[in-house]
Amino acid sequence: MAEAKIEETVCEDRISGLPDDLLVMILDLIPTKDAVATMFLSKRWLSIWTMVRRLEYKDSNDESEKSVWWFLNKSLQLHKAPVIDSFCMELGPQCPTSDDVDIGKWVAKAVDCLVDKLKIKLLWSAGPTRLPESLFSCEYLVELTLSGQILVDVPSSSSSYLPSLTDLQLNCVVYKDEDSLVSFLSSCPILDFLTVKREKDDNVKKFTVKVPSLCDFWYSCDRDDDVVDHTDRCLVVDAPAMTNFRIYDFTGDSCNIEDMPCLEVAHLCVESCHDDKSLTCFSSVLSLEIYLSDAMVMRFCNTTINFSRLLKLSIRPCRSDLLEPLLLLLGKAPKLKEFLVDYRYIYNPEDLPFSWNQPSSVPECLSSQLEIFEWIEYGDRVEEEEFLTYILANSKCLKTATISVNADLDLEEQESIIEGLKDIPRVSTTCHLLIK
């Protein structure tokens, strides 16, 4: 019997034969830990990882696991790339807080390597940490995110200058003082996008955002139930180029917002508004979403301000009935094309004290402009049906009406409501009714 021939197949390592620059590009596409691990493949790979330009170090959400700090500290000592495109450091509670954890040392290294994107997040139990002054004069930095136990201490000297920074995110950090915040923002001449998330004790009473170039601003501040009086805090915004403004604040802090003539989109989720002056800045907005308290709803509806450019209005009520006040607001938006009523955020909408009295006059936008209407979580109470009937009977230009029935109702009741909706007359002959 002839012996079987066994052919040995040799796998050719073509990847190792690629140029160093191409190998570095490949390693930049995988997690930093995996990139460093390639040093054990062969002598060819021993130092390739030291030239990667994307570095990411993140502690696990599992606090029982060892902190990534030890790996970060050792690997950065061997890293040799002259330029770092992005550097991310996220340290959790498991990170040691002893003196040998030098955050500033490695942030300074990233700055020296002309870092483009920098993200630092400290969730450890130690106190707020200062970052090196060189960070605030980094010429090539475009995106910066600071989160957690970081002390923003920016010197007021002219040396603080971030000429390339366009995207800045400040999440639950602490500021040395108000002047430090002002110095920081004033050192960013082309800042385009700013996100701020505040906690109760950040050392700032008057939070001033004066940035002429700013187009997109997201601001949020959680209410602290242990603090009775929030009236000593204030948000001041002076950004004439603003096109997108979102604020989520139920602390009761006051606001002083200058005119925003370029404003296109505004999302307002706030506790109160002290006077009409605070609303004037929104008079030129194109799209407005309101998720407000009773007091804010009435402020908007009873204001003398006209929203002459408003094309899209979304109302997300918190507690009270809004049907009648809504028509007052519609009367101040003569060019309105889209109108949304969303009751998803009310825990028990069936408990709302609805009331509805048909007004004597029809808002101009209903008779000549409105094209899209949507109601989410429609419950088919008598008052709701009367309001919906009024909208459909007076919206002469309506093209689409979408009604989403309350999903908490039983299936039989939902089917009954859907059949009833089909019978509501529509003045617009081109209106398409969608029922969900």
Coordinates of C-alpha atoms in Angstrom, one line a residue, residues 112 179 187 207 240 257-258 280 339 386 392 415 429 436:
D112 CA 3.8 68.2 23.3
D179 CA -12.8 84.3 36.2
S187 CA -9.2 81.9 24.8
F207 CA -22.0 81.0 34.5
P240 CA -24.8 86.3 18.5
I257 CA -29.6 85.6 27.2
E258 CA -28.7 88.2 24.7
T280 CA -37.1 87.8 23.4
F339 CA -47.1 71.3 15.0
E386 CA -62.9 68.3 20.4
L392 CA -58.6 69.3 11.5
E415 CA -59.3 49.8 17.9
T429 CA -59.0 67.8 0.8
K436 CA -50.7 54.4 14.8

